[in-house]
Amino acid sequence: MSAWCFTSVVWRSGFQRYVLPRNIPHTSYVSNKIFGNQPLAYPCLAQTRSIKILLSKPEVESKVLAVCSAFDKIQSDKLTLDSSFIKDLGLDSLDHIEVIMEIENEFRFEISDVDAEKLHTPRDIVEHVYHSIKKAEPSN
């Protein structure tokens, strides 16, 4: 579906205040409204537009720890970069998936299932996100 067609679908659906620029191919909020799913609170750009700003490793660490500490099943006093989600923090596999999804929402990119299975600690997530940022960095 072209961006123009998508924009006109949004317009015809009565979501005039959510009209998208023609160069954005997809947002979760609008597709969820069109396809009848529960809408998200904010638009998430597709993976092609994932990481727009370059963060330093300490910034990534603080964001990851903030996301993890905001998760209601993680006790902040037990949380460190080297805490195992399952062993140290007592999360089950579904809780682990929820944490990974929150990380995806925070950094606006998708973590594959294969990679998500390897992310056992916040430090693993930091390394994965930081390397993804480095890959997305434009070469000079």
Tab-separated table of N, CA and C in Angstrom:
chain	number	residue	atom	x	y	z
A	1	MET	N	0.851	-1.170	0.000
A	1	MET	CA	0.000	0.000	0.000
A	1	MET	C	0.897	1.233	0.000
A	2	SER	N	0.660	2.116	-0.891
A	2	SER	CA	1.488	3.317	-0.947
A	2	SER	C	1.141	4.254	0.205
A	3	ALA	N	2.051	5.154	0.501
A	3	ALA	CA	1.828	6.102	1.595
A	3	ALA	C	0.618	6.976	1.306
A	4	TRP	N	0.427	7.368	0.051
A	4	TRP	CA	-0.715	8.208	-0.284
A	4	TRP	C	-2.010	7.458	-0.026
A	5	CYS	N	-2.058	6.213	-0.450
A	5	CYS	CA	-3.244	5.391	-0.227
A	5	CYS	C	-3.496	5.222	1.274
A	6	PHE	N	-2.449	4.984	2.019
A	6	PHE	CA	-2.572	4.808	3.465
A	6	PHE	C	-3.101	6.082	4.116
A	7	THR	N	-2.568	7.229	3.681
A	7	THR	CA	-3.027	8.501	4.230
A	7	THR	C	-4.495	8.711	3.919
A	8	SER	N	-4.905	8.398	2.701
A	8	SER	CA	-6.304	8.605	2.354
A	8	SER	C	-7.207	7.645	3.121
A	9	VAL	N	-6.730	6.427	3.405
A	9	VAL	CA	-7.512	5.491	4.216
A	9	VAL	C	-7.714	6.065	5.606
A	10	VAL	N	-6.660	6.614	6.163
A	10	VAL	CA	-6.756	7.220	7.494
A	10	VAL	C	-7.739	8.380	7.459
A	11	TRP	N	-7.656	9.197	6.432
A	11	TRP	CA	-8.533	10.356	6.335
A	11	TRP	C	-9.987	9.929	6.195
A	12	ARG	N	-10.248	8.952	5.325
A	12	ARG	CA	-11.612	8.496	5.125
A	12	ARG	C	-12.176	7.801	6.353
A	13	SER	N	-11.322	7.246	7.180
A	13	SER	CA	-11.784	6.545	8.370
A	13	SER	C	-12.204	7.496	9.479
A	14	GLY	N	-12.017	8.777	9.276
A	14	GLY	CA	-12.441	9.741	10.277
A	14	GLY	C	-11.373	10.081	11.305
A	15	PHE	N	-10.135	9.752	11.024
A	15	PHE	CA	-9.051	10.049	11.957
A	15	PHE	C	-8.241	11.231	11.427
A	16	GLN	N	-8.923	12.319	11.112
A	16	GLN	CA	-8.256	13.439	10.472
A	16	GLN	C	-7.069	13.961	11.281
A	17	ARG	N	-7.147	13.923	12.576
A	17	ARG	CA	-6.044	14.471	13.360
A	17	ARG	C	-4.835	13.533	13.384
A	18	TYR	N	-4.957	12.333	12.835
A	18	TYR	CA	-3.850	11.398	12.786
A	18	TYR	C	-3.323	11.198	11.374
A	19	VAL	N	-3.587	12.142	10.489
A	19	VAL	CA	-3.110	12.018	9.118
A	19	VAL	C	-1.590	12.017	9.126
A	20	LEU	N	-1.031	11.112	8.370
A	20	LEU	CA	0.409	10.907	8.367
A	20	LEU	C	1.054	11.617	7.189
A	21	PRO	N	2.299	12.031	7.366
A	21	PRO	CA	3.032	12.523	6.195
A	21	PRO	C	3.160	11.400	5.175
A	22	ARG	N	3.277	11.760	3.943
A	22	ARG	CA	3.305	10.757	2.882
A	22	ARG	C	4.538	9.862	2.940
A	23	ASN	N	5.604	10.304	3.574
A	23	ASN	CA	6.821	9.501	3.562
A	23	ASN	C	6.894	8.499	4.705
A	24	ILE	N	5.911	8.431	5.573
A	24	ILE	CA	5.904	7.443	6.646
A	24	ILE	C	5.005	6.290	6.224
A	25	PRO	N	5.563	5.087	6.088
A	25	PRO	CA	4.795	3.989	5.528
A	25	PRO	C	3.812	3.334	6.477
A	26	HIS	N	4.024	3.419	7.806
A	26	HIS	CA	3.189	2.640	8.712
A	26	HIS	C	3.347	3.126	10.144
A	27	THR	N	2.252	3.188	10.883
A	27	THR	CA	2.361	3.379	12.323
A	27	THR	C	1.420	2.408	13.003
A	28	SER	N	1.815	1.943	14.149
A	28	SER	CA	1.026	0.950	14.866
A	28	SER	C	-0.316	1.502	15.292
A	29	TYR	N	-0.369	2.741	15.745
A	29	TYR	CA	-1.612	3.314	16.243
A	29	TYR	C	-2.689	3.285	15.163
A	30	VAL	N	-2.326	3.774	13.989
A	30	VAL	CA	-3.312	3.868	12.924
A	30	VAL	C	-3.693	2.483	12.424
A	31	SER	N	-2.736	1.588	12.242
A	31	SER	CA	-3.083	0.255	11.750
A	31	SER	C	-3.943	-0.477	12.764
A	32	ASN	N	-3.686	-0.278	14.043
A	32	ASN	CA	-4.519	-0.904	15.055
A	32	ASN	C	-5.935	-0.359	15.004
A	33	LYS	N	-6.097	0.935	14.768
A	33	LYS	CA	-7.432	1.510	14.662
A	33	LYS	C	-8.139	0.967	13.418
A	34	ILE	N	-7.414	0.852	12.313
A	34	ILE	CA	-8.022	0.389	11.070
A	34	ILE	C	-8.396	-1.080	11.166
A	35	PHE	N	-7.509	-1.895	11.745
A	35	PHE	CA	-7.750	-3.328	11.794
A	35	PHE	C	-8.484	-3.762	13.050
A	36	GLY	N	-8.897	-2.823	13.889
A	36	GLY	CA	-9.759	-3.148	15.014
A	36	GLY	C	-9.053	-3.649	16.253
A	37	ASN	N	-7.731	-3.605	16.323
A	37	ASN	CA	-7.017	-4.017	17.519
A	37	ASN	C	-7.038	-2.905	18.548
A	38	GLN	N	-6.622	-3.210	19.756
A	38	GLN	CA	-6.531	-2.199	20.800
A	38	GLN	C	-5.477	-1.172	20.401
A	39	PRO	N	-5.796	0.130	20.390
A	39	PRO	CA	-4.809	1.120	19.962
A	39	PRO	C	-3.715	1.301	21.007
A	40	LEU	N	-2.509	1.611	20.519
A	40	LEU	CA	-1.407	1.935	21.406
A	40	LEU	C	-1.531	3.393	21.836
A	41	ALA	N	-0.838	3.763	22.888
A	41	ALA	CA	-0.926	5.119	23.399
A	41	ALA	C	-0.157	6.116	22.543
A	42	TYR	N	0.762	5.643	21.726
A	42	TYR	CA	1.579	6.518	20.914
A	42	TYR	C	1.927	5.806	19.622
A	43	PRO	N	2.200	6.561	18.561
A	43	PRO	CA	2.573	5.905	17.322
A	43	PRO	C	3.988	5.358	17.392
A	44	CYS	N	4.185	4.155	16.862
A	44	CYS	CA	5.515	3.547	16.772
A	44	CYS	C	5.870	3.466	15.306
A	45	LEU	N	6.947	4.078	14.920
A	45	LEU	CA	7.355	4.024	13.529
A	45	LEU	C	7.872	2.641	13.196
A	46	ALA	N	7.762	2.272	11.951
A	46	ALA	CA	8.242	0.972	11.511
A	46	ALA	C	9.748	0.864	11.729
A	47	GLN	N	10.259	-0.361	11.678
A	47	GLN	CA	11.652	-0.608	11.996
A	47	GLN	C	12.609	0.165	11.088
A	48	THR	N	12.201	0.488	9.894
A	48	THR	CA	13.089	1.219	8.996
A	48	THR	C	13.435	2.600	9.538
A	49	ARG	N	12.655	3.090	10.470
A	49	ARG	CA	12.901	4.405	11.053
A	49	ARG	C	13.164	4.270	12.549
A	50	SER	N	13.842	3.201	12.946
A	50	SER	CA	13.927	2.833	14.346
A	50	SER	C	14.750	3.782	15.202
A	51	ILE	N	16.034	3.780	15.050
A	51	ILE	CA	16.898	4.522	15.952
A	51	ILE	C	17.313	5.817	15.259
A	52	LYS	N	16.775	6.927	15.720
A	52	LYS	CA	17.022	8.196	15.061
A	52	LYS	C	18.158	8.970	15.706
A	53	ILE	N	18.331	8.826	17.008
A	53	ILE	CA	19.386	9.555	17.681
A	53	ILE	C	20.420	8.572	18.188
A	54	LEU	N	21.639	9.026	18.241
A	54	LEU	CA	22.718	8.163	18.693
A	54	LEU	C	22.930	8.389	20.181
A	55	LEU	N	22.858	7.330	20.941
A	55	LEU	CA	23.022	7.405	22.380
A	55	LEU	C	24.366	6.832	22.773
A	56	SER	N	24.939	7.379	23.831
A	56	SER	CA	26.164	6.807	24.367
A	56	SER	C	25.800	5.569	25.183
A	57	LYS	N	26.812	4.761	25.481
A	57	LYS	CA	26.558	3.544	26.244
A	57	LYS	C	25.988	3.843	27.638
A	58	PRO	N	26.502	4.848	28.380
A	58	PRO	CA	25.895	5.172	29.679
A	58	PRO	C	24.429	5.615	29.574
A	59	GLU	N	24.084	6.311	28.488
A	59	GLU	CA	22.692	6.705	28.281
A	59	GLU	C	21.808	5.476	28.031
A	60	VAL	N	22.320	4.543	27.247
A	60	VAL	CA	21.581	3.300	26.994
A	60	VAL	C	21.406	2.533	28.301
A	61	GLU	N	22.468	2.450	29.104
A	61	GLU	CA	22.389	1.756	30.391
A	61	GLU	C	21.321	2.367	31.285
A	62	SER	N	21.305	3.692	31.384
A	62	SER	CA	20.317	4.333	32.259
A	62	SER	C	18.895	4.131	31.754
A	63	LYS	N	18.699	4.171	30.432
A	63	LYS	CA	17.354	3.938	29.885
A	63	LYS	C	16.900	2.503	30.127
A	64	VAL	N	17.809	1.550	29.928
A	64	VAL	CA	17.461	0.144	30.142
A	64	VAL	C	17.110	-0.086	31.611
A	65	LEU	N	17.911	0.440	32.511
A	65	LEU	CA	17.626	0.274	33.935
A	65	LEU	C	16.317	0.965	34.322
A	66	ALA	N	16.033	2.111	33.717
A	66	ALA	CA	14.776	2.807	34.005
A	66	ALA	C	13.575	1.986	33.546
A	67	VAL	N	13.670	1.396	32.359
A	67	VAL	CA	12.579	0.555	31.856
A	67	VAL	C	12.396	-0.660	32.753
A	68	CYS	N	13.499	-1.283	33.129
A	68	CYS	CA	13.416	-2.479	33.982
A	68	CYS	C	12.868	-2.136	35.365
A	69	SER	N	13.288	-1.038	35.938
A	69	SER	CA	12.807	-0.684	37.274
A	69	SER	C	11.339	-0.256	37.248
A	70	ALA	N	10.856	0.216	36.104
A	70	ALA	CA	9.445	0.592	35.995
A	70	ALA	C	8.538	-0.631	35.882
A	71	PHE	N	9.118	-1.779	35.550
A	71	PHE	CA	8.337	-3.007	35.445
A	71	PHE	C	7.910	-3.432	36.844
A	72	ASP	N	6.629	-3.632	37.045
A	72	ASP	CA	6.087	-3.832	38.399
A	72	ASP	C	6.551	-5.101	39.102
A	73	LYS	N	7.022	-6.095	38.374
A	73	LYS	CA	7.443	-7.347	39.005
A	73	LYS	C	8.935	-7.379	39.341
A	74	ILE	N	9.643	-6.292	39.043
A	74	ILE	CA	11.069	-6.220	39.355
A	74	ILE	C	11.259	-5.318	40.568
A	75	GLN	N	11.923	-5.853	41.579
A	75	GLN	CA	12.229	-5.059	42.770
A	75	GLN	C	13.465	-4.213	42.483
A	76	SER	N	13.323	-2.917	42.637
A	76	SER	CA	14.407	-1.994	42.297
A	76	SER	C	15.679	-2.246	43.092
A	77	ASP	N	15.543	-2.688	44.343
A	77	ASP	CA	16.736	-2.906	45.164
A	77	ASP	C	17.561	-4.105	44.690
A	78	LYS	N	16.972	-5.028	43.959
A	78	LYS	CA	17.696	-6.194	43.439
A	78	LYS	C	18.238	-5.963	42.030
A	79	LEU	N	17.835	-4.879	41.407
A	79	LEU	CA	18.171	-4.642	40.008
A	79	LEU	C	19.574	-4.052	39.854
A	80	THR	N	20.397	-4.745	39.108
A	80	THR	CA	21.707	-4.238	38.666
A	80	THR	C	21.857	-4.624	37.203
A	81	LEU	N	22.912	-4.141	36.585
A	81	LEU	CA	23.138	-4.498	35.185
A	81	LEU	C	23.403	-5.988	35.006
A	82	ASP	N	23.905	-6.644	36.056
A	82	ASP	CA	24.245	-8.062	35.943
A	82	ASP	C	23.223	-8.995	36.580
A	83	SER	N	22.070	-8.470	36.980
A	83	SER	CA	21.012	-9.313	37.556
A	83	SER	C	20.367	-10.155	36.469
A	84	SER	N	20.255	-11.438	36.732
A	84	SER	CA	19.563	-12.324	35.797
A	84	SER	C	18.057	-12.114	35.978
A	85	PHE	N	17.360	-11.950	34.861
A	85	PHE	CA	15.909	-11.738	34.947
A	85	PHE	C	15.210	-12.923	35.611
A	86	ILE	N	15.630	-14.129	35.288
A	86	ILE	CA	14.951	-15.325	35.782
A	86	ILE	C	15.474	-15.718	37.167
A	87	LYS	N	16.796	-15.840	37.297
A	87	LYS	CA	17.381	-16.342	38.545
A	87	LYS	C	17.355	-15.314	39.674
A	88	ASP	N	17.818	-14.102	39.410
A	88	ASP	CA	17.950	-13.098	40.466
A	88	ASP	C	16.675	-12.292	40.709
A	89	LEU	N	15.963	-11.979	39.637
A	89	LEU	CA	14.797	-11.101	39.764
A	89	LEU	C	13.477	-11.866	39.815
A	90	GLY	N	13.516	-13.174	39.590
A	90	GLY	CA	12.333	-14.008	39.737
A	90	GLY	C	11.276	-13.860	38.661
A	91	LEU	N	11.662	-13.419	37.479
A	91	LEU	CA	10.687	-13.295	36.390
A	91	LEU	C	10.512	-14.639	35.699
A	92	ASP	N	9.315	-14.873	35.183
A	92	ASP	CA	9.118	-16.063	34.352
A	92	ASP	C	9.320	-15.662	32.887
A	93	SER	N	9.151	-16.607	31.994
A	93	SER	CA	9.442	-16.345	30.581
A	93	SER	C	8.500	-15.286	29.980
A	94	LEU	N	7.254	-15.266	30.411
A	94	LEU	CA	6.323	-14.251	29.896
A	94	LEU	C	6.690	-12.860	30.392
A	95	ASP	N	7.121	-12.767	31.656
A	95	ASP	CA	7.574	-11.478	32.179
A	95	ASP	C	8.804	-10.992	31.406
A	96	HIS	N	9.688	-11.929	31.090
A	96	HIS	CA	10.882	-11.592	30.320
A	96	HIS	C	10.498	-11.023	28.958
A	97	ILE	N	9.515	-11.625	28.323
A	97	ILE	CA	9.039	-11.131	27.024
A	97	ILE	C	8.463	-9.725	27.167
A	98	GLU	N	7.723	-9.483	28.248
A	98	GLU	CA	7.163	-8.148	28.476
A	98	GLU	C	8.261	-7.105	28.643
A	99	VAL	N	9.324	-7.455	29.354
A	99	VAL	CA	10.448	-6.531	29.513
A	99	VAL	C	11.067	-6.228	28.154
A	100	ILE	N	11.272	-7.249	27.348
A	100	ILE	CA	11.852	-7.058	26.006
A	100	ILE	C	10.940	-6.165	25.160
A	101	MET	N	9.637	-6.357	25.265
A	101	MET	CA	8.700	-5.519	24.510
A	101	MET	C	8.773	-4.063	24.963
A	102	GLU	N	8.927	-3.831	26.246
A	102	GLU	CA	9.073	-2.464	26.747
A	102	GLU	C	10.371	-1.829	26.252
A	103	ILE	N	11.423	-2.631	26.179
A	103	ILE	CA	12.691	-2.137	25.623
A	103	ILE	C	12.505	-1.767	24.151
A	104	GLU	N	11.790	-2.601	23.405
A	104	GLU	CA	11.501	-2.292	22.004
A	104	GLU	C	10.733	-0.984	21.885
A	105	ASN	N	9.758	-0.789	22.747
A	105	ASN	CA	8.982	0.453	22.719
A	105	ASN	C	9.840	1.657	23.076
A	106	GLU	N	10.709	1.501	24.040
A	106	GLU	CA	11.559	2.613	24.474
A	106	GLU	C	12.530	3.051	23.385
A	107	PHE	N	13.154	2.085	22.731
A	107	PHE	CA	14.178	2.403	21.739
A	107	PHE	C	13.651	2.387	20.310
A	108	ARG	N	12.390	2.052	20.125
A	108	ARG	CA	11.720	2.107	18.821
A	108	ARG	C	12.368	1.229	17.760
A	109	PHE	N	12.703	0.000	18.146
A	109	PHE	CA	13.137	-0.969	17.151
A	109	PHE	C	12.792	-2.362	17.648
A	110	GLU	N	12.775	-3.289	16.722
A	110	GLU	CA	12.351	-4.643	17.045
A	110	GLU	C	13.545	-5.532	17.358
A	111	ILE	N	13.402	-6.318	18.408
A	111	ILE	CA	14.410	-7.309	18.775
A	111	ILE	C	13.859	-8.660	18.336
A	112	SER	N	14.614	-9.364	17.522
A	112	SER	CA	14.132	-10.651	17.015
A	112	SER	C	13.982	-11.649	18.164
A	113	ASP	N	13.147	-12.645	17.962
A	113	ASP	CA	12.928	-13.670	18.982
A	113	ASP	C	14.219	-14.417	19.312
A	114	VAL	N	15.022	-14.662	18.293
A	114	VAL	CA	16.292	-15.365	18.493
A	114	VAL	C	17.208	-14.532	19.398
A	115	ASP	N	17.287	-13.235	19.133
A	115	ASP	CA	18.113	-12.362	19.959
A	115	ASP	C	17.529	-12.204	21.358
A	116	ALA	N	16.200	-12.113	21.459
A	116	ALA	CA	15.552	-11.924	22.759
A	116	ALA	C	15.844	-13.085	23.708
A	117	GLU	N	15.950	-14.283	23.168
A	117	GLU	CA	16.254	-15.450	23.998
A	117	GLU	C	17.641	-15.373	24.619
A	118	LYS	N	18.539	-14.596	24.011
A	118	LYS	CA	19.907	-14.472	24.509
A	118	LYS	C	20.076	-13.341	25.519
A	119	LEU	N	19.049	-12.543	25.731
A	119	LEU	CA	19.139	-11.372	26.605
A	119	LEU	C	18.677	-11.743	28.010
A	120	HIS	N	19.611	-12.202	28.831
A	120	HIS	CA	19.282	-12.703	30.167
A	120	HIS	C	19.461	-11.674	31.265
A	121	THR	N	20.199	-10.612	30.996
A	121	THR	CA	20.454	-9.578	32.003
A	121	THR	C	20.272	-8.199	31.369
A	122	PRO	N	20.097	-7.166	32.181
A	122	PRO	CA	20.052	-5.818	31.611
A	122	PRO	C	21.320	-5.472	30.828
A	123	ARG	N	22.483	-5.981	31.272
A	123	ARG	CA	23.722	-5.710	30.536
A	123	ARG	C	23.665	-6.314	29.126
A	124	ASP	N	23.084	-7.498	28.990
A	124	ASP	CA	22.913	-8.101	27.663
A	124	ASP	C	22.054	-7.207	26.777
A	125	ILE	N	20.999	-6.651	27.356
A	125	ILE	CA	20.122	-5.755	26.591
A	125	ILE	C	20.881	-4.500	26.183
A	126	VAL	N	21.654	-3.931	27.114
A	126	VAL	CA	22.441	-2.736	26.808
A	126	VAL	C	23.378	-3.007	25.639
A	127	GLU	N	24.080	-4.124	25.701
A	127	GLU	CA	25.018	-4.462	24.625
A	127	GLU	C	24.293	-4.613	23.286
A	128	HIS	N	23.142	-5.290	23.310
A	128	HIS	CA	22.382	-5.503	22.071
A	128	HIS	C	21.890	-4.166	21.505
A	129	VAL	N	21.322	-3.327	22.359
A	129	VAL	CA	20.805	-2.033	21.898
A	129	VAL	C	21.951	-1.158	21.400
A	130	TYR	N	23.026	-1.114	22.140
A	130	TYR	CA	24.154	-0.257	21.761
A	130	TYR	C	24.746	-0.705	20.419
A	131	HIS	N	24.879	-2.014	20.212
A	131	HIS	CA	25.394	-2.500	18.932
A	131	HIS	C	24.404	-2.225	17.802
A	132	SER	N	23.128	-2.273	18.093
A	132	SER	CA	22.123	-1.936	17.080
A	132	SER	C	22.207	-0.464	16.704
A	133	ILE	N	22.463	0.385	17.693
A	133	ILE	CA	22.633	1.817	17.426
A	133	ILE	C	23.871	2.038	16.561
A	134	LYS	N	24.940	1.344	16.891
A	134	LYS	CA	26.176	1.495	16.120
A	134	LYS	C	25.985	1.035	14.672
A	135	LYS	N	25.205	-0.035	14.475
A	135	LYS	CA	24.936	-0.513	13.112
A	135	LYS	C	24.122	0.506	12.332
A	136	ALA	N	23.192	1.173	13.019
A	136	ALA	CA	22.318	2.135	12.353
A	136	ALA	C	22.993	3.480	12.127
A	137	GLU	N	24.146	3.682	12.758
A	137	GLU	CA	24.859	4.958	12.643
A	137	GLU	C	25.311	5.161	11.209
A	138	PRO	N	25.024	6.323	10.654
A	138	PRO	CA	25.463	6.565	9.272
A	138	PRO	C	26.982	6.638	9.203
A	139	SER	N	27.537	6.010	8.187
A	139	SER	CA	28.995	6.043	8.027
A	139	SER	C	29.398	7.325	7.319
A	140	ASN	N	30.470	7.900	7.794
A	140	ASN	CA	30.946	9.168	7.215
A	140	ASN	C	32.020	8.937	6.191
